[in-house]
mmCIF file of C-alpha atoms in Angstrom:
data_model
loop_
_atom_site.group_PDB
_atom_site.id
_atom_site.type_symbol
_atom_site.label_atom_id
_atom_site.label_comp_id
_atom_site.label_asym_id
_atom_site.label_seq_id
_atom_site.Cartn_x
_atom_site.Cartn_y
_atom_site.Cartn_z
ATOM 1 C CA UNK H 1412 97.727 123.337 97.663
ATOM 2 C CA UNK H 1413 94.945 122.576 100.407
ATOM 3 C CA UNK H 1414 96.027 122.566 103.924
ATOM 4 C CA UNK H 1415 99.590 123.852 102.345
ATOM 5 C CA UNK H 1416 98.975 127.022 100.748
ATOM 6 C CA UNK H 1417 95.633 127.652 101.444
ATOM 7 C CA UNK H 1418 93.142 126.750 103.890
ATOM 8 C CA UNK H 1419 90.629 124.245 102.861
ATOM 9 C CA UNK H 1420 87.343 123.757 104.189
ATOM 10 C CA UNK H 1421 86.417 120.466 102.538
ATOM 11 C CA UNK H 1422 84.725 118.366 104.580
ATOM 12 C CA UNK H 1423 85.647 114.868 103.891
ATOM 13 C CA UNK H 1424 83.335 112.906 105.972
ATOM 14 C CA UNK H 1425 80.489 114.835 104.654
ATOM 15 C CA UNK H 1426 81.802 114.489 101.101
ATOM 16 C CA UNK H 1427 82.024 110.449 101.524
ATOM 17 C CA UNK H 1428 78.256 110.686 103.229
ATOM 18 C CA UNK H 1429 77.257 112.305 100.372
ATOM 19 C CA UNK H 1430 78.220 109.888 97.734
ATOM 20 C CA UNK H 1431 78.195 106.673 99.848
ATOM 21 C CA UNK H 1432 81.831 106.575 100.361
ATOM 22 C CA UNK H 1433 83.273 104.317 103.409
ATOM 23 C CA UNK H 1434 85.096 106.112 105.913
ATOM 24 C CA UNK H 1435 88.535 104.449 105.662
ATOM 25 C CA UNK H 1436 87.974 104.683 101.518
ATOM 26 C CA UNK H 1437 90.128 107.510 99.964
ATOM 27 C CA UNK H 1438 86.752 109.203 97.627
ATOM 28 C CA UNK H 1439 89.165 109.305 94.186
ATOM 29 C CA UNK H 1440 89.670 105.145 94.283
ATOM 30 C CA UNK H 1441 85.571 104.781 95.326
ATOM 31 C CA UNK H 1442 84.523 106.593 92.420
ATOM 32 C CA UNK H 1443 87.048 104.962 90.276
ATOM 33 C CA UNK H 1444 85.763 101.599 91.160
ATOM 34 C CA UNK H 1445 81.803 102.289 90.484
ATOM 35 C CA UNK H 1446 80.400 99.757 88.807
ATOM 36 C CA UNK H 1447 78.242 102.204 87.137
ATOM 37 C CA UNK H 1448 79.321 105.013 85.155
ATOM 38 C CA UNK H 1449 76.038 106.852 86.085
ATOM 39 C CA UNK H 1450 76.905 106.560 89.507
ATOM 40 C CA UNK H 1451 80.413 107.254 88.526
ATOM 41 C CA UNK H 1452 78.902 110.398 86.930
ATOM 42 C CA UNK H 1453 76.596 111.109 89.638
ATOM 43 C CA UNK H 1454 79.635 111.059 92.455
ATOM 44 C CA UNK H 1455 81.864 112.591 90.595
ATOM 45 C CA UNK H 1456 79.679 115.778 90.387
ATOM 46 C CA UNK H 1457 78.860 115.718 93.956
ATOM 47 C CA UNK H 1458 82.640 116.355 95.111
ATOM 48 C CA UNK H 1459 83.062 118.914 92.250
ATOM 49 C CA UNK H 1460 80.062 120.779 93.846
ATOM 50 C CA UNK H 1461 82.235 120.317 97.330
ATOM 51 C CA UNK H 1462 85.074 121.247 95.939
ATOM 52 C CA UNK H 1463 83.939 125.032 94.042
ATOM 53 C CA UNK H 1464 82.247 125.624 97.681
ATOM 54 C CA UNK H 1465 85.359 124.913 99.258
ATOM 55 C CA UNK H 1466 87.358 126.996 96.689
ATOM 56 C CA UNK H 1467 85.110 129.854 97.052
ATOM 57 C CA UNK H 1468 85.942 130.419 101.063
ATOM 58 C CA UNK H 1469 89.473 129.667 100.405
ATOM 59 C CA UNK H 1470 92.208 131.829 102.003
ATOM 60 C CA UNK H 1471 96.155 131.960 102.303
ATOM 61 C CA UNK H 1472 97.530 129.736 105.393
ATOM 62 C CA UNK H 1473 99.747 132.145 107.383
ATOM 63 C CA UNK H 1474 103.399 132.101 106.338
ATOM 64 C CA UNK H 1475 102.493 130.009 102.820
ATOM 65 C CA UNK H 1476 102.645 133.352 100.801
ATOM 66 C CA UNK H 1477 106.405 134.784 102.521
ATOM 67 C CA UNK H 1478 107.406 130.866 101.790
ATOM 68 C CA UNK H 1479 106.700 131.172 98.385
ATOM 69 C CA UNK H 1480 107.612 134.768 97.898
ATOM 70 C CA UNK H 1481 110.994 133.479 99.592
ATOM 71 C CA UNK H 1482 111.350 130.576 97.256
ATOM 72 C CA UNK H 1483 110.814 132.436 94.538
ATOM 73 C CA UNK H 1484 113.835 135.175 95.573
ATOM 74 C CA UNK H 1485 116.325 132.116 96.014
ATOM 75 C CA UNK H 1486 115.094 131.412 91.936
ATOM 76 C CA UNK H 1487 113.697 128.259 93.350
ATOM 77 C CA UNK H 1488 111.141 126.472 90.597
ATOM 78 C CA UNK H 1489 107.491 126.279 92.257
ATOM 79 C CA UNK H 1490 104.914 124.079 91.055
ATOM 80 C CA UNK H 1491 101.628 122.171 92.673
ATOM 81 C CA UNK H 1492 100.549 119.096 92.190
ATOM 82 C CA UNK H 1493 96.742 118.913 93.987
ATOM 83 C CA UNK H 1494 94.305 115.781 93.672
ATOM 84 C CA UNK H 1495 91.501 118.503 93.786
ATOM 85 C CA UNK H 1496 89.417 119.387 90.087
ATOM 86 C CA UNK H 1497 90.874 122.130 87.767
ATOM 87 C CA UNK H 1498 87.927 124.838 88.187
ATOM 88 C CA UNK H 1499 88.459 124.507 91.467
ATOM 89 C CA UNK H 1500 92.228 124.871 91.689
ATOM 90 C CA UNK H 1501 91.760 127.447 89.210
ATOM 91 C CA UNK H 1502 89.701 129.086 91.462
ATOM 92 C CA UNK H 1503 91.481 128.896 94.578
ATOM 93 C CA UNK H 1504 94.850 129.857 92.467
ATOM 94 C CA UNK H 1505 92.931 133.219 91.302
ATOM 95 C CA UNK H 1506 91.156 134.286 94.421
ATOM 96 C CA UNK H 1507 93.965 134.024 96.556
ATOM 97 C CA UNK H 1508 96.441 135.596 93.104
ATOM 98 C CA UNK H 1509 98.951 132.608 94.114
ATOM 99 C CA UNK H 1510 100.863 133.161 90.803
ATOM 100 C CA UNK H 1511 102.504 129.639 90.614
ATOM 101 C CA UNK H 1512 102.946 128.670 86.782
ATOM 102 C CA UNK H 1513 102.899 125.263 86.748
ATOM 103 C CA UNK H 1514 99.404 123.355 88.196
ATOM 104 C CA UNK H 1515 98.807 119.940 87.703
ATOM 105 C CA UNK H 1516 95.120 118.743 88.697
ATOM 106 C CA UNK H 1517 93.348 115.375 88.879
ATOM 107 C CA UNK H 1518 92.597 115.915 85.004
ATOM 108 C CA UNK H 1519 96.168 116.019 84.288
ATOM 109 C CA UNK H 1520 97.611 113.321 85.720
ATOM 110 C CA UNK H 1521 97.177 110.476 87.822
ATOM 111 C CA UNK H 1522 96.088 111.110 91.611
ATOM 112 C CA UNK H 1523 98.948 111.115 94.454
ATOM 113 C CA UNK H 1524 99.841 108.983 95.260
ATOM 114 C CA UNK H 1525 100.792 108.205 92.319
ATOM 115 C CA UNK H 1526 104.203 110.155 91.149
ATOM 116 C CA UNK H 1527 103.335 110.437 87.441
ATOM 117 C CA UNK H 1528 102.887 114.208 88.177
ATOM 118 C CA UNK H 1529 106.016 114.683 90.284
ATOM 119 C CA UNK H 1530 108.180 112.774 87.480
ATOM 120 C CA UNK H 1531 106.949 114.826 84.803
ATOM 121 C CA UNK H 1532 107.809 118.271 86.489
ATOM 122 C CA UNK H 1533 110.995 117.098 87.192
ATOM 123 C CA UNK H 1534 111.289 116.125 83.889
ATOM 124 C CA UNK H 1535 110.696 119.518 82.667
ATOM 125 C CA UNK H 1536 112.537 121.280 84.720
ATOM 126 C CA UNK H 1537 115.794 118.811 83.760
ATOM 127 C CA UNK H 1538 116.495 118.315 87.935
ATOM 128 C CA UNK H 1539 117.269 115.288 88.969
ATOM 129 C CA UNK H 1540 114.361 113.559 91.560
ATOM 130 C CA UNK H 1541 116.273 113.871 94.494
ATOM 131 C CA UNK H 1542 116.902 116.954 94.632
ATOM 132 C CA UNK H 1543 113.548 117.899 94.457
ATOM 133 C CA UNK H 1544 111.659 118.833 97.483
ATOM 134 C CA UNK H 1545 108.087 118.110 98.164
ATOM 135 C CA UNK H 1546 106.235 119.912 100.486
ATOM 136 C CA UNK H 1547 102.637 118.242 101.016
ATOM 137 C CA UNK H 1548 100.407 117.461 104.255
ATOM 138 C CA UNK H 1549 98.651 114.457 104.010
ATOM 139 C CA UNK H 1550 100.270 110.661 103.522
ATOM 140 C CA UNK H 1551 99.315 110.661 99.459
ATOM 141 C CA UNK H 1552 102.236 113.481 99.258
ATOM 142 C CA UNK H 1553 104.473 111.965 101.233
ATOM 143 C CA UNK H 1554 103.949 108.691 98.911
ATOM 144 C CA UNK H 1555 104.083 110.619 95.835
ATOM 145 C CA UNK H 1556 107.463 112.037 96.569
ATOM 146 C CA UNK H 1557 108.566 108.791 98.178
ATOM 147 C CA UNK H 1558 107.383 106.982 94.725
ATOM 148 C CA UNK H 1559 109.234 109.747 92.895
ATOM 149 C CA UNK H 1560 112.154 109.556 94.828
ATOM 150 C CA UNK H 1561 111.762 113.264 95.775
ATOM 151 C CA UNK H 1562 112.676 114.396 99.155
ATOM 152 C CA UNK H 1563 109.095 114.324 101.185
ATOM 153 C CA UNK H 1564 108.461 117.878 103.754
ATOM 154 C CA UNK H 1565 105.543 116.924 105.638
ATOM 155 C CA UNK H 1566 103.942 120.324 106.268
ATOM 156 C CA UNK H 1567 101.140 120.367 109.052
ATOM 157 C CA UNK H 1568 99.173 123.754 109.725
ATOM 158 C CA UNK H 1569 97.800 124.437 113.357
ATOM 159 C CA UNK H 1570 96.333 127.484 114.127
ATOM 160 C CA UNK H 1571 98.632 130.026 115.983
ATOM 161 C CA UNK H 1572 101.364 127.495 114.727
ATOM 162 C CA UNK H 1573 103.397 128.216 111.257
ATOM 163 C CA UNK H 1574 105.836 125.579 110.686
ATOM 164 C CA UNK H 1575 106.490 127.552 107.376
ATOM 165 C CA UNK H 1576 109.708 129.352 110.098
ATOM 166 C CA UNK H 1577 111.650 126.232 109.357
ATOM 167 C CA UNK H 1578 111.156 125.917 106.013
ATOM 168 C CA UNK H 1579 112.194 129.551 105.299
ATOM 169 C CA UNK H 1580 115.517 128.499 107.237
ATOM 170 C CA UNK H 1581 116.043 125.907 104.953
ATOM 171 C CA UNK H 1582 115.765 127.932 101.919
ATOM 172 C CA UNK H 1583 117.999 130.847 103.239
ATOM 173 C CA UNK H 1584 120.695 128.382 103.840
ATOM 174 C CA UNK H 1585 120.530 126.825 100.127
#
């Protein structure tokens, strides 16, 4: 969802300051492996605090809402997977009235890049992994649908750039 349907303003450095975090660390596996479950606790509340902020200033990337609107007139299934919290995805999903059924947080399932969430949407839809497409912009999607054996579209947004143009192509030819 972040960086792929809508624009995110989460600042991870600032997030990892915040809760002692290492820079190379991804935040999910530091607060995992706290010793302490008060710390655990006390982390875990500090990127949910990040996260509503971030959700509250959120905004459709340009192009994201014609790709979906596309994918849905080709009767294409939609879902997102998102490492982010639920009231936040909830959130972002309501501001910005992205009206895609199926949501599967951090709460749901195991983070990307684990594929448990992949596997299990393709499981309920009844389509095969590979010939799923997953469209994600950092290297935990790209591992998720690599571990799911799921076709992986890296999608990268830069401003004045929508890469969304080939993507659309794609779709119109299927």
């Amino acid at each position: 969802m972040d960086d792929t349907l809508v624009k995110t303003s989460l600042d991870f450095a600032a997030v990892k300051r915040d809760i002692g975090c290492p820079a190379k660390a991804d935040i999910l596996t530091f607060i995992g492996n706290l010793s302490c479950s008060k710390q655990q606790d006390e982390a875990s509340k500090i990127v949910f605090e990040h996260e509503l902020h971030d959700a509250q200033t959120s905004v459709w990337l340009p192009g994201a809402k014609a790709f979906v609107e596309v994918a849905r007139q080709h009767s294409l299934p939609l879902a997102i997977v998102t490492r982010n919290c639920r009231q936040a995805t909830e959130l972002k999903l309501n501001r910005n009235n992205i009206g895609i059924d199926i949501v599967i947080t951090r709460e749901d399932a195991p983070a990307k890049p684990d594929p448990t969430a992949l596997l299990s949407i393709a499981d309920g839809w009844q389509i095969e992994t590979n010939e799923i497409a997953y469209l994600g912009d950092y290297i935990y999607d790209i591992q998720a649908a690599h571990n799911a054996d799921m076709q992986a579209w890296l999608y990268k947004y830069e401003a004045g750039v929508s890469d969304y143009k080939t993507c659309l192509s794609y779709i119109a030819k299927i």
